[in-house]
Coordinates of C-alpha atoms in Angstrom, one line a residue:
Chain A
M48 CA 17.1 -37.6 42.8
D49 CA 13.7 -38.5 42.1
A50 CA 11.5 -38.4 38.9
L51 CA 10.4 -35.1 39.8
G52 CA 13.4 -34.0 40.2
A53 CA 15.2 -34.9 37.2
I54 CA 11.7 -33.5 35.4
F55 CA 12.6 -30.2 36.8
A56 CA 16.2 -30.5 35.9
S57 CA 15.2 -30.8 32.3
L58 CA 12.4 -28.1 32.0
Y59 CA 15.1 -26.0 33.5
Q60 CA 17.5 -26.8 31.1
F61 CA 15.1 -26.4 28.0
G62 CA 13.7 -22.9 29.9
D63 CA 17.1 -21.7 30.1
A64 CA 18.2 -22.7 26.2
F65 CA 14.6 -21.3 25.2
A66 CA 15.1 -17.9 27.0
F67 CA 18.8 -17.3 25.5
L68 CA 17.6 -18.5 21.9
V69 CA 14.5 -16.4 22.3
L70 CA 16.5 -13.1 23.7
S71 CA 19.6 -13.7 21.4
A72 CA 17.3 -13.9 17.9
C73 CA 14.3 -11.6 18.4
G74 CA 16.0 -8.1 17.7
L75 CA 17.7 -9.6 15.1
A76 CA 14.8 -11.2 13.8
I77 CA 12.6 -8.1 13.9
I78 CA 15.3 -6.2 11.9
F79 CA 15.2 -9.0 9.5
G80 CA 12.0 -10.1 9.3
M81 CA 10.1 -6.5 9.0
M82 CA 13.0 -4.7 6.9
G83 CA 14.9 -7.5 5.2
V84 CA 18.3 -6.1 6.6
I85 CA 20.7 -8.7 7.7
N86 CA 21.9 -6.8 10.9
L87 CA 25.8 -8.1 11.5
A88 CA 26.1 -5.6 14.0
H89 CA 23.3 -7.5 16.3
G90 CA 26.1 -8.8 18.9
E91 CA 27.2 -5.0 19.1
F92 CA 23.7 -3.8 20.3
I93 CA 23.9 -6.7 22.6
M94 CA 27.5 -5.5 24.2
C95 CA 26.2 -2.2 24.0
G96 CA 23.2 -2.8 26.3
A97 CA 25.3 -5.1 28.7
Y98 CA 27.8 -2.2 29.3
V99 CA 25.2 0.7 29.5
T100 CA 23.3 -1.7 32.3
V101 CA 26.8 -2.4 34.3
M102 CA 27.8 1.1 34.0
A103 CA 24.4 2.5 35.2
N104 CA 23.8 -0.5 37.9
R105 CA 27.4 0.7 39.6
A106 CA 26.5 4.3 39.1
G107 CA 23.4 3.4 41.8
L108 CA 20.8 2.7 39.8
P109 CA 18.9 -0.6 40.8
L110 CA 19.4 -3.5 38.0
P111 CA 16.3 -3.5 36.3
V112 CA 16.2 0.1 35.6
A113 CA 19.8 -0.2 34.6
V114 CA 18.8 -3.2 32.1
L115 CA 16.1 -0.9 30.8
A116 CA 18.7 1.9 30.2
G117 CA 20.6 -0.3 28.4
A118 CA 17.6 -0.8 26.2
V119 CA 16.6 2.5 25.5
V120 CA 20.5 3.6 24.9
A121 CA 20.9 0.9 22.4
G122 CA 17.8 1.4 20.6
A123 CA 18.8 5.3 20.6
I124 CA 22.0 4.1 18.7
G125 CA 20.1 2.0 16.5
V126 CA 18.0 5.0 15.4
L127 CA 21.1 6.7 14.8
V128 CA 22.6 4.0 12.7
E129 CA 19.2 3.5 10.6
R130 CA 19.5 7.4 9.9
L131 CA 22.9 7.9 9.1
V132 CA 23.7 4.5 7.5
I133 CA 21.1 1.9 6.9
R134 CA 18.4 4.3 5.2
H135 CA 20.9 5.1 2.4
L136 CA 20.9 1.0 1.8
Y137 CA 17.7 -0.1 1.4
A138 CA 17.7 -0.7 -2.5
R139 CA 20.9 -2.3 -1.8
P140 CA 20.3 -5.2 0.9
L141 CA 23.5 -7.0 0.1
D142 CA 25.6 -3.8 1.0
T143 CA 23.6 -3.5 4.4
I144 CA 25.5 -6.6 5.7
V145 CA 28.9 -5.0 4.9
A146 CA 27.7 -1.7 6.6
T147 CA 26.4 -3.3 9.5
W148 CA 29.8 -5.6 10.0
G149 CA 31.8 -2.8 9.6
I150 CA 29.8 -1.1 12.2
S151 CA 30.6 -4.0 14.3
L152 CA 34.0 -3.8 13.9
I153 CA 34.0 0.0 15.1
A154 CA 32.3 -0.6 17.6
T155 CA 34.2 -3.5 19.1
Q156 CA 37.3 -2.1 18.6
G157 CA 36.5 1.5 20.1
T158 CA 35.1 0.0 23.3
L159 CA 38.5 -1.7 23.5
I160 CA 40.3 1.6 23.1
V161 CA 38.1 3.3 25.2
L162 CA 37.1 1.1 28.3
G163 CA 40.0 -1.6 27.8
S164 CA 39.6 -5.4 27.6
T165 CA 37.6 -6.0 30.5
M166 CA 35.4 -4.5 32.5
T167 CA 34.2 -5.1 36.3
G168 CA 31.1 -6.7 35.7
V169 CA 27.9 -7.1 38.8
G170 CA 27.2 -10.0 40.0
T171 CA 24.4 -12.4 39.4
P172 CA 21.6 -11.1 41.8
L173 CA 18.9 -13.4 44.0
G174 CA 21.3 -16.4 44.6
S175 CA 20.3 -19.9 44.0
F176 CA 17.4 -22.4 45.1
E177 CA 17.7 -26.3 45.9
L178 CA 15.2 -29.0 44.5
A179 CA 15.8 -32.5 45.0
G180 CA 19.5 -31.9 45.3
N181 CA 20.6 -29.8 42.9
S182 CA 21.1 -26.0 43.0
Y183 CA 19.5 -23.8 40.3
S184 CA 20.3 -20.0 39.8
T185 CA 17.0 -18.0 40.7
Y186 CA 18.0 -15.4 38.2
R187 CA 17.7 -18.0 35.5
L188 CA 13.8 -17.9 36.2
V189 CA 14.0 -14.1 35.5
L190 CA 15.8 -14.6 32.0
M191 CA 13.0 -17.3 31.3
G192 CA 10.0 -15.1 32.3
S193 CA 11.8 -12.0 30.6
A194 CA 11.9 -14.2 27.4
V195 CA 8.4 -15.1 27.5
A196 CA 7.1 -11.6 28.6
V197 CA 9.5 -10.1 25.8
L198 CA 7.1 -12.4 22.7
V199 CA 4.2 -11.7 24.6
L200 CA 4.6 -8.1 24.6
L201 CA 6.3 -8.1 20.8
Y202 CA 2.7 -9.6 19.8
L203 CA 0.4 -7.2 21.3
F204 CA 2.9 -4.2 20.2
F205 CA 2.7 -5.6 16.7
N206 CA -1.1 -6.9 16.5
K207 CA -2.9 -4.2 18.7
T208 CA -1.2 -0.9 18.6
R209 CA -1.1 1.8 15.8
F210 CA 2.3 1.4 15.3
G211 CA 2.4 -2.1 15.1
V212 CA -0.4 -2.1 12.5
L213 CA 1.5 0.5 10.4
A214 CA 4.6 -1.5 10.6
R215 CA 3.2 -4.8 9.2
A216 CA 1.4 -2.8 6.6
T217 CA 5.0 -1.2 5.6
I218 CA 6.8 -4.3 5.6
Q219 CA 4.0 -6.3 3.5
V220 CA 3.5 -3.6 0.4
P221 CA 5.8 -0.6 1.3
H222 CA 4.8 1.6 -1.6
M223 CA 1.2 1.1 -0.8
A224 CA 1.5 1.9 3.1
E225 CA 3.3 5.0 1.7
A226 CA 0.1 5.8 -0.8
L227 CA -1.8 5.6 2.1
G228 CA 0.0 8.3 4.3
V229 CA 2.4 5.9 6.3
D230 CA 5.1 7.9 7.1
T231 CA 7.6 4.9 5.9
R232 CA 11.0 6.0 6.8
L233 CA 9.8 6.8 10.2
I234 CA 8.7 3.2 10.7
Y235 CA 12.2 1.8 9.2
A236 CA 13.6 3.6 11.8
M237 CA 11.5 2.9 14.6
T238 CA 11.7 -0.8 13.7
F239 CA 15.5 -0.7 13.6
G240 CA 15.5 1.2 16.8
I241 CA 13.0 -1.3 18.5
G242 CA 15.2 -4.5 17.2
A243 CA 18.5 -2.7 18.5
G244 CA 16.7 -1.9 21.7
L245 CA 15.6 -5.6 22.4
A246 CA 19.2 -6.5 21.7
G247 CA 20.3 -4.3 24.3
L248 CA 17.9 -5.5 26.6
T249 CA 19.3 -9.0 26.0
G250 CA 22.7 -7.5 26.8
G251 CA 21.4 -5.8 29.9
L252 CA 19.7 -8.8 31.3
Y253 CA 22.5 -11.2 30.5
A254 CA 25.0 -8.7 32.0
P255 CA 25.1 -10.1 35.4
T256 CA 25.7 -13.6 34.3
M257 CA 28.7 -13.0 31.8
T258 CA 32.4 -11.8 31.5
M259 CA 32.3 -8.0 30.6
V260 CA 34.6 -8.1 27.3
P261 CA 34.0 -6.1 24.4
T262 CA 34.1 -9.2 22.2
M263 CA 30.9 -10.4 24.1
G264 CA 28.2 -9.9 21.6
T265 CA 29.6 -13.0 19.6
T266 CA 28.4 -15.3 22.5
F267 CA 24.7 -14.3 21.2
I268 CA 25.5 -14.4 17.6
M269 CA 25.6 -18.0 16.7
E270 CA 22.2 -18.9 18.3
A271 CA 20.6 -15.4 17.1
F272 CA 21.0 -16.4 13.5
V273 CA 20.7 -20.0 13.5
T274 CA 17.3 -19.3 15.0
V275 CA 16.3 -16.4 12.6
V276 CA 17.6 -19.0 9.8
V277 CA 15.3 -21.7 11.1
G278 CA 12.4 -19.3 12.2
G279 CA 12.4 -17.5 8.8
A280 CA 11.0 -13.7 8.4
D281 CA 8.1 -14.2 10.8
V282 CA 8.9 -13.1 14.6
F283 CA 5.5 -15.2 15.9
L284 CA 5.4 -17.9 13.6
G285 CA 8.9 -18.2 13.3
T286 CA 11.6 -17.4 16.1
A287 CA 9.3 -18.3 18.8
P288 CA 8.6 -22.1 17.6
A289 CA 12.2 -22.2 16.2
A290 CA 13.7 -21.4 19.8
A291 CA 11.6 -24.0 21.3
A292 CA 12.5 -26.6 18.8
L293 CA 16.3 -25.7 18.7
A294 CA 16.0 -25.6 22.9
I295 CA 15.2 -29.1 22.8
V296 CA 18.0 -30.0 20.5
K297 CA 20.8 -27.8 22.6
A298 CA 19.1 -28.5 26.2
S299 CA 19.3 -32.7 25.5
L300 CA 22.5 -32.8 23.9
T301 CA 24.2 -30.3 26.3
S302 CA 22.8 -32.1 29.5
W303 CA 23.9 -35.7 27.6
Y304 CA 27.4 -34.8 26.1
G305 CA 28.3 -31.2 27.1
Q306 CA 28.1 -27.4 25.7
L307 CA 30.2 -28.1 22.5
F308 CA 27.7 -30.9 21.3
G309 CA 24.8 -28.7 22.0
Q310 CA 26.4 -25.9 19.7
I311 CA 26.9 -28.8 17.2
G312 CA 23.7 -30.1 17.8
L313 CA 22.2 -26.6 16.2
L314 CA 24.7 -26.3 13.5
I315 CA 23.1 -29.5 12.4
A316 CA 19.9 -28.5 13.1
V317 CA 20.3 -25.5 10.8
I318 CA 21.7 -27.4 8.1
L319 CA 18.8 -29.8 7.9
V320 CA 16.2 -27.0 8.0
I321 CA 17.7 -25.3 5.2
R322 CA 17.6 -28.2 3.0
L323 CA 14.0 -29.1 4.1
L324 CA 12.3 -25.5 4.4
P325 CA 14.4 -22.9 2.3
R326 CA 12.2 -20.2 4.1
G327 CA 12.3 -21.4 7.5
V328 CA 9.4 -22.2 9.6
S329 CA 7.2 -19.7 9.1
G330 CA 7.7 -19.3 5.5
F331 CA 6.5 -23.0 5.5
L332 CA 3.4 -22.0 7.9
L333 CA 2.4 -19.4 5.8
R334 CA 2.7 -21.2 2.5
E335 CA 0.2 -23.9 4.0
R336 CA -2.1 -21.1 5.3
A337 CA -2.6 -19.3 2.1
Chain B
M14 CA -22.4 25.6 -12.9
R15 CA -18.6 26.0 -13.3
R16 CA -16.8 24.0 -10.7
E17 CA -13.4 24.8 -9.2
V18 CA -10.7 23.0 -10.5
I19 CA -8.7 20.3 -7.8
L20 CA -6.5 18.6 -10.0
T21 CA -4.1 20.3 -13.0
T22 CA -1.1 18.9 -14.5
R23 CA 1.0 20.9 -16.8
D24 CA 3.7 19.3 -19.0
L25 CA 4.3 16.7 -16.8
K26 CA 6.8 14.4 -17.5
A27 CA 7.8 11.4 -15.8
G28 CA 9.2 7.7 -16.5
Y29 CA 11.6 5.0 -15.0
G30 CA 15.2 5.6 -14.8
G31 CA 16.3 7.1 -18.0
K32 CA 13.2 6.1 -19.8
P33 CA 10.5 9.2 -20.0
V34 CA 6.9 7.1 -20.1
L35 CA 4.9 10.6 -19.4
Q36 CA 5.9 13.1 -22.2
G37 CA 4.1 16.2 -21.2
V38 CA 0.9 15.7 -19.7
D39 CA -1.7 18.4 -19.7
F40 CA -5.2 18.0 -18.2
T41 CA -7.6 19.3 -15.5
V42 CA -10.2 18.0 -13.7
R43 CA -12.8 20.0 -11.4
H44 CA -13.9 18.9 -8.0
G45 CA -16.6 16.4 -7.6
E46 CA -15.9 15.0 -11.4
I47 CA -15.7 11.6 -12.1
V48 CA -13.0 11.4 -14.8
A49 CA -11.7 8.1 -17.2
V50 CA -8.5 8.1 -18.9
I51 CA -8.5 5.9 -21.5
G52 CA -5.7 4.6 -24.5
R53 CA -3.9 1.6 -25.5
N54 CA -1.8 -1.1 -23.5
G55 CA 1.6 0.9 -22.6
V56 CA 0.5 4.6 -23.6
G57 CA 1.6 5.5 -20.0
K58 CA -1.9 5.5 -17.9
S59 CA -0.4 3.8 -15.1
T60 CA 2.5 5.5 -15.0
L61 CA 0.4 8.8 -14.7
M62 CA -1.4 7.4 -12.1
K63 CA 1.9 6.5 -10.1
A64 CA 3.0 9.8 -10.8
L65 CA 0.0 12.1 -9.9
I66 CA 0.1 10.0 -6.1
G67 CA 3.8 10.3 -6.0
L68 CA 5.1 6.7 -6.5
L69 CA 7.2 8.0 -9.1
P70 CA 9.2 11.1 -9.2
T71 CA 8.0 14.0 -11.6
N72 CA 11.0 15.0 -14.0
S73 CA 9.6 18.0 -15.1
G74 CA 6.3 20.1 -15.0
S75 CA 4.0 20.6 -12.3
I76 CA 0.8 18.9 -10.6
L77 CA -1.4 21.2 -9.0
F78 CA -3.6 20.2 -6.4
N79 CA -6.3 22.6 -5.3
D80 CA -3.8 25.2 -6.9
A81 CA -0.8 24.2 -4.9
P82 CA 2.1 22.5 -6.5
I83 CA 2.2 19.2 -5.0
E84 CA 5.1 17.2 -7.4
A85 CA 7.9 17.2 -5.1
L86 CA 6.1 16.2 -2.1
P87 CA 6.3 12.4 -1.2
A88 CA 3.4 9.9 -1.7
S89 CA 2.7 9.7 1.9
K90 CA 2.2 13.5 2.1
R91 CA -0.2 13.7 -0.8
A92 CA -1.9 11.2 0.5
R93 CA -2.7 13.1 3.7
L94 CA -3.6 16.5 1.5
G95 CA -6.6 14.0 0.8
I96 CA -5.5 11.9 -2.7
G97 CA -6.4 8.5 -2.4
Y98 CA -4.7 5.8 -4.7
V99 CA -6.2 2.3 -5.7
P100 CA -3.5 0.6 -7.7
Q101 CA -3.7 -2.2 -10.3
G102 CA -3.7 -5.4 -8.8
R103 CA -5.1 -3.8 -5.2
D104 CA -2.3 -4.3 -3.3
V105 CA -4.2 -5.2 -0.3
F106 CA -2.0 -5.8 2.8
P107 CA -2.3 -10.0 2.1
R108 CA -1.3 -11.0 6.0
M109 CA -3.7 -8.7 7.5
T110 CA -7.4 -9.0 8.1
V111 CA -9.9 -6.7 6.3
E112 CA -10.5 -4.5 9.1
E113 CA -6.5 -4.0 9.3
N114 CA -6.5 -3.0 6.2
L115 CA -9.2 -0.7 6.7
K116 CA -7.4 0.4 9.8
V117 CA -4.6 1.4 7.4
G118 CA -6.7 3.3 5.4
V119 CA -8.1 5.5 8.1
Q120 CA -4.8 6.3 10.0
I121 CA -4.4 9.6 8.1
R122 CA -7.5 11.1 10.1
G123 CA -5.7 10.6 13.6
T124 CA -8.8 9.6 15.3
A125 CA -11.5 7.2 13.8
G126 CA -14.5 5.7 15.2
P127 CA -16.6 2.8 14.3
E128 CA -19.2 4.7 12.1
D129 CA -15.9 5.1 9.7
F130 CA -15.9 1.2 9.5
E131 CA -19.8 1.4 9.6
R132 CA -19.9 3.3 6.4
I133 CA -17.4 1.4 4.4
Y134 CA -19.1 -1.9 5.5
T135 CA -22.5 -0.4 4.3
A136 CA -21.1 0.2 0.9
F137 CA -19.4 -3.1 0.7
P138 CA -21.2 -5.4 2.6
I139 CA -18.9 -8.6 1.7
L140 CA -16.0 -6.9 3.6
K141 CA -18.3 -6.9 7.0
E142 CA -19.1 -10.8 6.7
R143 CA -14.8 -11.4 6.1
R144 CA -13.6 -8.3 8.3
T145 CA -11.5 -10.9 10.3
Q146 CA -10.1 -12.9 7.2
R147 CA -6.8 -12.3 5.7
A148 CA -7.1 -10.1 2.6
G149 CA -4.6 -12.2 1.1
T150 CA -7.6 -15.0 1.0
L151 CA -10.1 -12.9 -0.7
S152 CA -11.3 -13.3 -4.3
G153 CA -10.1 -10.4 -6.6
G154 CA -13.5 -8.4 -6.6
Q155 CA -13.1 -8.8 -2.6
Q156 CA -9.9 -7.6 -2.7
Q157 CA -10.7 -4.7 -5.0
Q158 CA -13.5 -3.6 -2.8
L159 CA -11.2 -3.4 0.0
A160 CA -8.7 -1.2 -1.8
I161 CA -11.6 1.0 -2.7
G162 CA -13.0 0.9 0.7
R163 CA -9.4 1.4 2.4
V164 CA -8.9 4.8 0.8
M165 CA -12.5 5.9 1.2
I166 CA -12.6 5.5 4.8
S167 CA -10.2 8.3 5.0
S168 CA -12.5 10.5 3.4
P169 CA -10.4 11.8 0.4
A170 CA -11.4 14.6 -1.9
L171 CA -9.6 12.7 -5.0
V172 CA -9.5 9.2 -5.5
L173 CA -7.2 7.8 -8.3
L174 CA -8.2 4.4 -9.5
D175 CA -6.2 2.2 -12.0
E176 CA -8.1 0.0 -13.8
P177 CA -10.3 -1.4 -11.0
S178 CA -12.3 -3.9 -13.5
E179 CA -8.9 -5.7 -14.3
G180 CA -9.4 -9.1 -13.6
I181 CA -12.7 -8.9 -11.8
Q182 CA -16.1 -10.8 -13.2
P183 CA -18.4 -8.4 -14.9
S184 CA -21.3 -8.8 -12.3
I185 CA -18.6 -7.6 -9.7
V186 CA -17.7 -4.8 -12.2
Q187 CA -21.5 -3.3 -12.5
D188 CA -21.1 -3.2 -8.3
I189 CA -18.0 -1.6 -8.5
S190 CA -19.3 0.9 -10.9
R191 CA -22.7 1.8 -8.8
T192 CA -20.5 1.9 -5.7
I193 CA -18.0 4.4 -7.4
R194 CA -20.9 6.7 -8.6
A195 CA -23.0 6.1 -5.5
M196 CA -20.0 7.4 -3.0
N197 CA -19.5 10.4 -5.8
E198 CA -23.0 11.5 -5.2
A199 CA -22.9 11.1 -1.5
T200 CA -19.7 12.5 -0.5
G201 CA -18.8 14.5 -3.6
V202 CA -15.3 12.7 -4.0
T203 CA -13.8 13.1 -7.1
I204 CA -12.6 10.5 -9.4
V205 CA -10.3 9.9 -11.9
F206 CA -9.7 6.5 -12.9
V207 CA -7.6 4.3 -15.8
E208 CA -9.9 2.0 -17.6
Q209 CA -9.9 -0.1 -20.8
N210 CA -13.4 -1.7 -20.1
L211 CA -16.0 0.2 -22.5
D212 CA -19.0 -1.0 -20.1
M213 CA -17.4 0.3 -17.3
I214 CA -16.2 3.2 -18.8
R215 CA -19.7 4.5 -20.3
A216 CA -21.5 2.9 -16.9
T217 CA -19.3 5.2 -14.6
A218 CA -17.3 8.0 -16.5
Q219 CA -18.9 11.6 -17.1
R220 CA -16.2 12.4 -19.7
C221 CA -12.7 10.7 -20.8
Y222 CA -9.6 11.9 -21.6
V223 CA -7.5 9.9 -24.5
M224 CA -3.9 9.0 -23.4
D225 CA -1.5 8.1 -26.6
K226 CA 2.3 8.0 -26.5
G227 CA 2.5 9.6 -23.1
R228 CA 0.3 12.4 -23.8
I229 CA -3.1 13.5 -23.4
V230 CA -4.3 13.4 -27.3
A231 CA -8.4 14.2 -26.8
E232 CA -11.0 14.9 -25.1
I233 CA -14.5 13.0 -24.9
A234 CA -17.4 14.5 -23.7
A235 CA -20.3 12.3 -21.5
H236 CA -23.1 12.2 -24.1
D237 CA -20.5 10.8 -26.8
L238 CA -19.5 8.0 -24.6
D239 CA -22.2 6.2 -25.7
D240 CA -21.2 6.3 -29.3
R241 CA -19.4 2.6 -28.7
D242 CA -17.5 3.5 -32.1
A243 CA -15.9 6.7 -31.5
V244 CA -14.8 5.6 -28.0
R245 CA -13.2 2.2 -29.8
R246 CA -11.8 4.5 -32.5
Y247 CA -10.0 6.5 -29.6
L248 CA -8.9 3.3 -28.0
A249 CA -7.5 2.0 -31.5
V250 CA -5.6 5.5 -32.0

């Protein structure tokens, strides 16, 4: 294997880990960062997106459309959950943890009862390509592109659109946004819906690479929480750099010592960050700027 | 000329949790007036402002805005009817730019043109200079100007200001007083403000209500405001 091939292999591994961390975490980060709600049902929104994607695809929709359908359905369920449950708990943030955990259990068990313990998935599309003697999955490149696209679109959405500006205002000083005529209840419902929809998108994107089981959401949960804890409350200043840093840890440990050590490395990284930067990367960056 | 009433409260009671602060406030403001609410610390002036904009629920009594009861409406609906609120401590959105803060203010109107921003930048030139700067990095006086600009940009009919002079250097206080009067003359906007600073009150208000123990206990006409001793007497009730 020549040097170029080795560099590509490392970049590919890094990109794959980065995409997984970003896509796992972004929905959770938005709901936590913008609303202060720790959504323990995050994994189940991912599972929901994956199931809807597979069912839509097997019903005849092309995969990209099926993935979007998964995101939309998860987002709609997110809005519903916010209206029925989360809305009543904004004054009691700790209770949202219990409530979303309950929703998570109901969703997992409900799916198990209704759809059974496994479901036939869809194959990974696009095949593979060879470079310097190694074989790579082309679809993983799509996932990397999607992660970057999600970050760029989220940035544009929250900074350039009217809704985004009002959402940031609501998050920073809720009572003042309300006093300026912003319908903050609508903003919260939409924000929760966007977070859930992003989780659904992640589920849809990864569905072709995974076994379809009701507990598949847990695959993403550890990475999602580690990234959000390391990143802190800001999606752009936190999640993206945290995912990049953690991807280096995970990709290098995984390629040298295997999957298990990649996971252990992530946990050690998060423990170090909690000790050194209690408010995460974005808390550190924001304090430095102010 | 007897002008139309814009705001009336009748036996307004409100407070935090079970603790009533406003014990039955009755007062009236007419279109185009500049009215100050004065009184010692802790008599309920800020509570009154919060109850009027709707950040604090009304326990009993009524608030009439242009003859329609608004006490049951949430703050966002009251804002949409044309009531602007500048809180104590300004509450600018710290991690948003000056321009984005103004954008939040103007969104009630649906569409906003560059001329709306220009109008505010003309009244507060410092905001134009700093328009891409994060609001959290502005000085207290600049934040106050931004908070006032943020409500004025939507052309409200009534603006509630809670201690606009608090924590601001005297030269800026004069600027703010001048700007409030100029905006009142130019647009006819009605102003109700809570204040402790005598210079600010005398330079700005046309008449004053005096609050004590959660009630309005006196009214001072404009010409009596020049009698410093009279005003002091009320502040030391």
